[in-house]
Amino acid sequence: MATIRDVAKRANVSVATVSRVLNGSPKVSKSAREAVLLARRELGFYLNANAKALAKQDADVIGLVVSDVSDPYFGIMAKECENAAYEKGNSLLICQVFHDQTRERKAIEKLLSHHCRGIVGHFLTLPDEELKSYMELVPSLVLVNRTLEGFENRCVNVDNRYGEKLAVNELINNGHKQIVYIGSTHKILDRIERESGYREAMEEAGLTVDDNYIIEVEPFLEGGAEAANILLSRNLKYTAVACYNDTIAIGLMAELHNHGINVPDDVSIVGFDDLFLSRCLNPPLTTIYHPISLMSRSAVNLSNSLYQGNNYDLPEFRLELIKRNSVKRI
């Protein structure tokens, strides 16, 4: 099945131009419009008909795009989206994309072909401009954990910078000055915001930010284990670690334990997300509560409201420091 990118490539224009042509925007030259329409006919591309159907037909399915439901974060997201959809008399069609750009693109196309009334997506890899084109095509497409300029009212997100500052300040307030930050390799906004929160908290406390103390890994258990081995290989002097998410923190704690390093006696650790597993560790993990459940349900409700042409006021998504036993005062 042809995609919007295929049409853009055939017509030798951008995806955004294809989107504008299909939506009848006057801001397109005559030659570009003709090239797009010709390419669409040649490829048999009818995405726009499907997209417009989202606003017209009596559909009862909501599409969800997530990376991997075996990841606790996305498992919670899928569960809460399913419950929110069910409460509105809808069903949920889930596409797992495993952090792959091609799969993200194909997931949107697939959900459109199923005439979903709306789509909720956690997109890690699609470029902003391409995602904006899909947002223009699909009026009930809602993003979770990503903010897109011009579509802020359809983005369900939190203040990640503030959340990471809460985490790092907890370490600083307990006497820690040599603090490592373990971030994510995924090139999305929350990765940038959380590292910025770490840097700001350190600088505001008058502490030096050394790039050797910033490590980036895949945001999974394996990434946390990798971070532990990087720390050991760099032979850094540190007393605490702030992690991009709980999953990294859990992997980090496990691998450090394998090397005889005790938390919190030898090193203090804070996470981010407040996954259920974090409270079951030994010691339980100090972390930042991330309202994943509320955000997921709100995203579905917002998508439904957009489909119906109604207003929906998003609630406030608050981040909170959850103090447990993985931080030691020094």
Short mmCIF file of C-alpha atoms in Angstrom, two decimals:
data_model
loop_
_atom_site.label_atom_id
_atom_site.label_comp_id
_atom_site.label_asym_id
_atom_site.label_seq_id
_atom_site.Cartn_x
_atom_site.Cartn_y
_atom_site.Cartn_z
CA MET A 1 0.00 0.00 0.00
CA ALA A 2 1.36 3.41 -0.97
CA THR A 3 2.10 5.92 1.79
CA ILE A 4 2.18 9.70 1.93
CA ARG A 5 5.98 9.53 1.66
CA ASP A 6 5.68 7.52 -1.54
CA VAL A 7 3.49 10.24 -3.03
CA ALA A 8 5.95 12.93 -1.94
CA LYS A 9 8.86 11.02 -3.48
CA ARG A 10 7.01 10.41 -6.76
CA ALA A 11 5.97 14.07 -7.00
CA ASN A 12 9.41 15.30 -5.87
CA VAL A 13 7.93 17.43 -3.09
CA SER A 14 7.92 17.33 0.71
CA VAL A 15 5.46 15.34 2.81
CA ALA A 16 4.13 18.64 4.14
CA THR A 17 3.33 19.76 0.57
CA VAL A 18 1.43 16.54 -0.09
CA SER A 19 -0.54 17.11 3.11
CA ARG A 20 -1.43 20.67 2.07
CA VAL A 21 -2.54 19.53 -1.39
CA LEU A 22 -4.73 16.74 -0.01
CA ASN A 23 -6.32 19.15 2.46
CA GLY A 24 -7.05 21.76 -0.23
CA SER A 25 -4.67 24.40 1.11
CA PRO A 26 -4.20 27.40 -1.24
CA LYS A 27 -0.56 27.69 -0.13
CA VAL A 28 0.71 25.37 -2.88
CA SER A 29 1.91 26.22 -6.37
CA LYS A 30 -0.09 24.97 -9.34
CA SER A 31 2.79 22.79 -10.57
CA ALA A 32 3.26 21.16 -7.16
CA ARG A 33 -0.48 20.53 -6.84
CA GLU A 34 -0.63 18.88 -10.24
CA ALA A 35 2.44 16.75 -9.49
CA VAL A 36 0.94 15.53 -6.21
CA LEU A 37 -2.45 14.71 -7.70
CA LEU A 38 -0.81 12.85 -10.57
CA ALA A 39 1.40 10.87 -8.18
CA ARG A 40 -1.61 10.02 -6.04
CA ARG A 41 -3.51 8.67 -9.03
CA GLU A 42 -0.54 6.67 -10.26
CA LEU A 43 0.05 5.12 -6.84
CA GLY A 44 -3.61 4.62 -5.97
CA PHE A 45 -3.20 6.64 -2.78
CA TYR A 46 -6.43 7.51 -0.95
CA LEU A 47 -5.21 8.39 2.53
CA ASN A 48 -7.09 11.66 2.49
CA ALA A 49 -10.41 9.88 2.05
CA ASN A 50 -9.62 7.75 5.08
CA ALA A 51 -8.48 10.74 7.08
CA LYS A 52 -11.64 12.68 6.28
CA ALA A 53 -13.63 9.62 7.26
CA LEU A 54 -12.31 10.08 10.78
CA ALA A 55 -14.37 13.22 11.02
CA LYS A 56 -17.47 11.87 9.25
CA GLN A 57 -18.14 8.18 9.66
CA ASP A 58 -19.58 6.37 12.64
CA ALA A 59 -16.40 4.57 13.70
CA ASP A 60 -16.02 2.93 17.10
CA VAL A 61 -12.32 2.02 17.05
CA ILE A 62 -9.49 4.11 18.45
CA GLY A 63 -5.95 3.38 17.30
CA LEU A 64 -2.97 3.31 19.67
CA VAL A 65 0.67 3.45 18.60
CA VAL A 66 3.24 2.44 21.24
CA SER A 67 6.75 1.08 21.17
CA ASP A 68 6.50 -2.21 23.06
CA VAL A 69 3.81 -3.26 25.53
CA SER A 70 6.27 -5.56 27.31
CA ASP A 71 7.90 -2.34 28.57
CA PRO A 72 6.11 -1.47 31.85
CA TYR A 73 5.55 2.15 30.80
CA PHE A 74 3.83 1.21 27.55
CA GLY A 75 1.97 -1.65 29.22
CA ILE A 76 0.36 0.86 31.59
CA MET A 77 -0.38 3.18 28.69
CA ALA A 78 -2.08 0.43 26.67
CA LYS A 79 -4.14 -0.72 29.66
CA GLU A 80 -5.40 2.76 30.51
CA CYS A 81 -6.16 3.64 26.88
CA GLU A 82 -8.13 0.39 26.58
CA ASN A 83 -10.14 1.20 29.72
CA ALA A 84 -10.84 4.77 28.61
CA ALA A 85 -11.95 3.59 25.17
CA TYR A 86 -14.20 0.90 26.68
CA GLU A 87 -15.90 3.44 28.95
CA LYS A 88 -16.90 5.39 25.83
CA GLY A 89 -18.18 2.28 24.05
CA ASN A 90 -15.11 2.04 21.81
CA SER A 91 -12.55 -0.66 21.19
CA LEU A 92 -8.79 -0.21 20.90
CA LEU A 93 -6.55 -1.31 18.03
CA ILE A 94 -2.90 -1.43 19.15
CA CYS A 95 0.14 -1.16 16.89
CA GLN A 96 3.56 -1.89 18.39
CA VAL A 97 6.39 -0.19 16.52
CA PHE A 98 9.49 -1.13 18.54
CA HIS A 99 11.21 2.25 18.19
CA ASP A 100 11.32 1.93 14.41
CA GLN A 101 10.54 4.88 12.12
CA THR A 102 9.22 2.78 9.25
CA ARG A 103 6.92 0.89 11.62
CA GLU A 104 5.63 4.14 13.10
CA ARG A 105 4.74 5.39 9.64
CA LYS A 106 3.09 2.12 8.63
CA ALA A 107 1.14 2.04 11.90
CA ILE A 108 -0.56 5.34 11.08
CA GLU A 109 -1.36 4.14 7.57
CA LYS A 110 -2.75 0.88 8.94
CA LEU A 111 -4.96 2.60 11.50
CA LEU A 112 -6.28 4.97 8.85
CA SER A 113 -7.08 2.02 6.60
CA HIS A 114 -9.16 0.60 9.48
CA HIS A 115 -11.11 3.88 9.63
CA CYS A 116 -10.29 4.53 13.29
CA ARG A 117 -12.19 7.44 14.77
CA GLY A 118 -8.97 8.70 16.34
CA ILE A 119 -5.36 7.82 16.99
CA VAL A 120 -3.31 8.16 20.17
CA GLY A 121 0.42 7.84 19.58
CA HIS A 122 3.73 7.73 21.41
CA PHE A 123 6.04 8.45 18.49
CA LEU A 124 9.77 8.28 19.16
CA THR A 125 11.32 8.48 15.71
CA LEU A 126 9.11 10.25 13.14
CA PRO A 127 10.56 13.69 12.25
CA ASP A 128 8.58 16.72 13.40
CA GLU A 129 7.69 17.86 9.89
CA GLU A 130 6.35 14.49 8.86
CA LEU A 131 4.40 14.14 12.09
CA LYS A 132 2.92 17.61 11.55
CA SER A 133 1.67 16.44 8.16
CA TYR A 134 -0.15 13.52 9.76
CA MET A 135 -1.56 15.86 12.43
CA GLU A 136 -2.98 18.03 9.63
CA LEU A 137 -4.45 15.01 7.88
CA VAL A 138 -5.95 13.41 10.99
CA PRO A 139 -7.84 15.92 13.14
CA SER A 140 -8.22 13.45 16.03
CA LEU A 141 -4.57 12.38 16.23
CA VAL A 142 -3.22 13.00 19.75
CA LEU A 143 0.40 12.75 20.88
CA VAL A 144 1.57 11.49 24.26
CA ASN A 145 4.94 12.52 25.74
CA ARG A 146 5.80 14.72 22.80
CA THR A 147 5.05 18.37 22.05
CA LEU A 148 4.75 19.55 18.47
CA GLU A 149 4.81 23.23 17.61
CA GLY A 150 1.46 24.38 16.29
CA PHE A 151 -0.39 21.41 17.77
CA GLU A 152 0.17 21.99 21.48
CA ASN A 153 -3.55 21.55 22.22
CA ARG A 154 -3.32 17.97 20.94
CA CYS A 155 -0.19 17.02 22.91
CA VAL A 156 -0.44 15.33 26.30
CA ASN A 157 2.83 15.99 28.10
CA VAL A 158 4.48 16.96 31.38
CA ASP A 159 7.21 19.40 32.40
CA ASN A 160 10.11 16.97 32.18
CA ARG A 161 12.71 19.62 32.98
CA TYR A 162 10.97 20.41 36.26
CA GLY A 163 10.65 16.70 37.10
CA GLU A 164 14.35 16.02 36.64
CA LYS A 165 15.22 19.05 38.72
CA LEU A 166 13.11 17.58 41.52
CA ALA A 167 15.08 14.34 41.28
CA VAL A 168 18.52 15.96 41.22
CA ASN A 169 17.65 18.43 43.98
CA GLU A 170 16.71 15.50 46.19
CA LEU A 171 20.25 14.20 45.79
CA ILE A 172 21.77 17.65 46.32
CA ASN A 173 19.65 18.24 49.43
CA ASN A 174 21.05 15.00 50.84
CA GLY A 175 24.61 16.24 50.49
CA HIS A 176 25.56 14.80 47.09
CA LYS A 177 27.77 16.91 44.83
CA GLN A 178 29.27 14.39 42.41
CA ILE A 179 26.18 13.28 40.54
CA VAL A 180 26.06 11.22 37.35
CA TYR A 181 23.16 11.56 34.92
CA ILE A 182 22.13 8.57 32.80
CA GLY A 183 20.01 9.74 29.89
CA SER A 184 18.35 8.18 26.86
CA THR A 185 19.73 7.75 23.36
CA HIS A 186 16.27 8.33 21.87
CA LYS A 187 16.27 11.70 20.13
CA ILE A 188 12.98 13.07 21.40
CA LEU A 189 12.05 16.11 23.43
CA ASP A 190 11.75 14.54 26.89
CA ARG A 191 15.33 13.26 26.62
CA ILE A 192 16.52 16.84 26.03
CA GLU A 193 14.27 18.30 28.73
CA ARG A 194 15.33 15.86 31.42
CA GLU A 195 19.04 16.36 30.77
CA SER A 196 18.40 20.12 30.88
CA GLY A 197 16.73 19.67 34.26
CA TYR A 198 19.83 17.86 35.54
CA ARG A 199 22.14 20.58 34.25
CA GLU A 200 20.01 23.39 35.66
CA ALA A 201 19.75 21.80 39.11
CA MET A 202 23.52 21.29 39.24
CA GLU A 203 24.32 24.81 38.04
CA GLU A 204 21.81 26.44 40.39
CA ALA A 205 23.51 24.61 43.28
CA GLY A 206 26.90 25.90 42.13
CA LEU A 207 28.05 22.42 41.08
CA THR A 208 30.15 21.68 38.01
CA VAL A 209 28.57 19.79 35.13
CA ASP A 210 31.18 17.49 33.60
CA ASP A 211 30.16 15.81 30.34
CA ASN A 212 32.03 12.68 31.47
CA TYR A 213 29.33 12.37 34.12
CA ILE A 214 26.58 12.21 31.49
CA ILE A 215 25.97 8.80 29.93
CA GLU A 216 23.39 7.92 27.28
CA VAL A 217 21.98 4.42 26.87
CA GLU A 218 18.88 2.75 25.50
CA PRO A 219 16.08 3.44 28.06
CA PHE A 220 15.60 -0.22 29.00
CA LEU A 221 16.85 -2.65 31.66
CA GLU A 222 19.73 -3.61 29.39
CA GLY A 223 20.61 0.06 29.07
CA GLY A 224 20.81 0.39 32.83
CA ALA A 225 23.18 -2.59 33.00
CA GLU A 226 25.29 -1.06 30.23
CA ALA A 227 25.42 2.24 32.13
CA ALA A 228 26.72 0.44 35.21
CA ASN A 229 29.57 -1.07 33.22
CA ILE A 230 30.38 2.29 31.62
CA LEU A 231 30.53 3.86 35.08
CA LEU A 232 32.90 1.16 36.26
CA SER A 233 35.12 1.53 33.19
CA ARG A 234 35.38 5.32 33.54
CA ASN A 235 36.49 5.07 37.15
CA LEU A 236 34.58 8.23 38.05
CA LYS A 237 34.30 9.63 41.56
CA TYR A 238 30.58 9.90 42.23
CA THR A 239 28.15 9.35 45.10
CA ALA A 240 24.81 9.50 43.28
CA VAL A 241 23.10 8.81 39.96
CA ALA A 242 19.97 10.38 38.47
CA CYS A 243 18.33 8.25 35.77
CA TYR A 244 16.18 9.15 32.77
CA ASN A 245 13.60 6.57 33.86
CA ASP A 246 12.93 3.84 36.41
CA THR A 247 13.72 1.09 33.92
CA ILE A 248 17.30 2.32 33.52
CA ALA A 249 17.57 2.74 37.29
CA ILE A 250 16.42 -0.83 37.91
CA GLY A 251 18.91 -2.27 35.42
CA LEU A 252 21.63 -0.08 36.91
CA MET A 253 20.92 -1.23 40.47
CA ALA A 254 20.94 -4.88 39.47
CA GLU A 255 24.28 -4.66 37.64
CA LEU A 256 25.92 -2.61 40.39
CA HIS A 257 24.78 -5.25 42.89
CA ASN A 258 26.49 -7.90 40.73
CA HIS A 259 29.72 -5.94 41.20
CA GLY A 260 29.30 -5.70 44.97
CA ILE A 261 28.15 -2.07 44.96
CA ASN A 262 25.36 -1.42 47.44
CA VAL A 263 22.48 1.04 47.08
CA PRO A 264 22.26 3.39 48.94
CA ASP A 265 25.33 2.78 51.15
CA ASP A 266 27.81 3.02 48.25
CA VAL A 267 25.76 5.04 45.78
CA SER A 268 22.37 6.78 45.82
CA ILE A 269 20.01 6.45 42.85
CA VAL A 270 16.83 8.24 41.74
CA GLY A 271 14.58 7.24 38.86
CA PHE A 272 11.72 8.82 36.92
CA ASP A 273 8.20 7.42 36.25
CA ASP A 274 7.27 5.66 39.53
CA LEU A 275 6.59 2.28 37.98
CA PHE A 276 5.00 -0.28 40.30
CA LEU A 277 8.15 -2.39 40.23
CA SER A 278 10.13 0.50 41.69
CA ARG A 279 8.45 0.13 45.05
CA CYS A 280 9.16 -3.63 45.10
CA LEU A 281 12.95 -3.32 44.85
CA ASN A 282 15.42 -3.74 47.71
CA PRO A 283 15.77 -0.92 48.49
CA PRO A 284 12.61 0.66 47.05
CA LEU A 285 13.51 3.32 44.49
CA THR A 286 13.20 7.04 45.11
CA THR A 287 11.69 8.42 41.92
CA ILE A 288 9.48 10.99 40.24
CA TYR A 289 5.80 10.17 39.94
CA HIS A 290 4.80 10.46 36.28
CA PRO A 291 1.00 10.40 35.78
CA ILE A 292 1.08 7.87 32.94
CA SER A 293 -2.37 6.50 33.70
CA LEU A 294 -4.08 9.89 33.77
CA MET A 295 -2.23 11.05 30.66
CA SER A 296 -3.21 7.94 28.71
CA ARG A 297 -6.88 8.16 29.64
CA SER A 298 -6.90 11.90 28.92
CA ALA A 299 -5.35 11.32 25.50
CA VAL A 300 -8.15 8.93 24.53
CA ASN A 301 -10.81 11.30 25.85
CA LEU A 302 -9.24 14.19 23.94
CA SER A 303 -9.13 12.16 20.72
CA ASN A 304 -12.79 11.21 21.15
CA SER A 305 -13.76 14.84 21.75
CA LEU A 306 -11.85 16.01 18.68
CA TYR A 307 -13.62 13.37 16.59
CA GLN A 308 -16.99 14.57 17.87
CA GLY A 309 -16.08 18.24 17.43
CA ASN A 310 -16.32 18.93 21.16
CA ASN A 311 -14.03 20.80 23.52
CA TYR A 312 -12.04 18.88 26.11
CA ASP A 313 -10.00 20.53 28.84
CA LEU A 314 -6.96 18.50 29.72
CA PRO A 315 -6.34 18.11 33.46
CA GLU A 316 -3.11 19.25 35.06
CA PHE A 317 -0.43 16.57 34.94
CA ARG A 318 1.64 16.94 38.11
CA LEU A 319 5.05 15.44 38.70
CA GLU A 320 5.91 14.61 42.32
CA LEU A 321 9.00 13.42 44.17
CA ILE A 322 8.39 10.00 45.74
CA LYS A 323 10.87 9.47 48.58
CA ARG A 324 11.81 5.86 49.29
CA ASN A 325 15.05 4.25 50.38
CA SER A 326 17.55 4.48 47.51
CA VAL A 327 19.02 7.85 48.59
CA LYS A 328 21.41 8.21 51.52
CA ARG A 329 22.29 11.44 53.30
CA ILE A 330 26.04 12.08 53.32
#
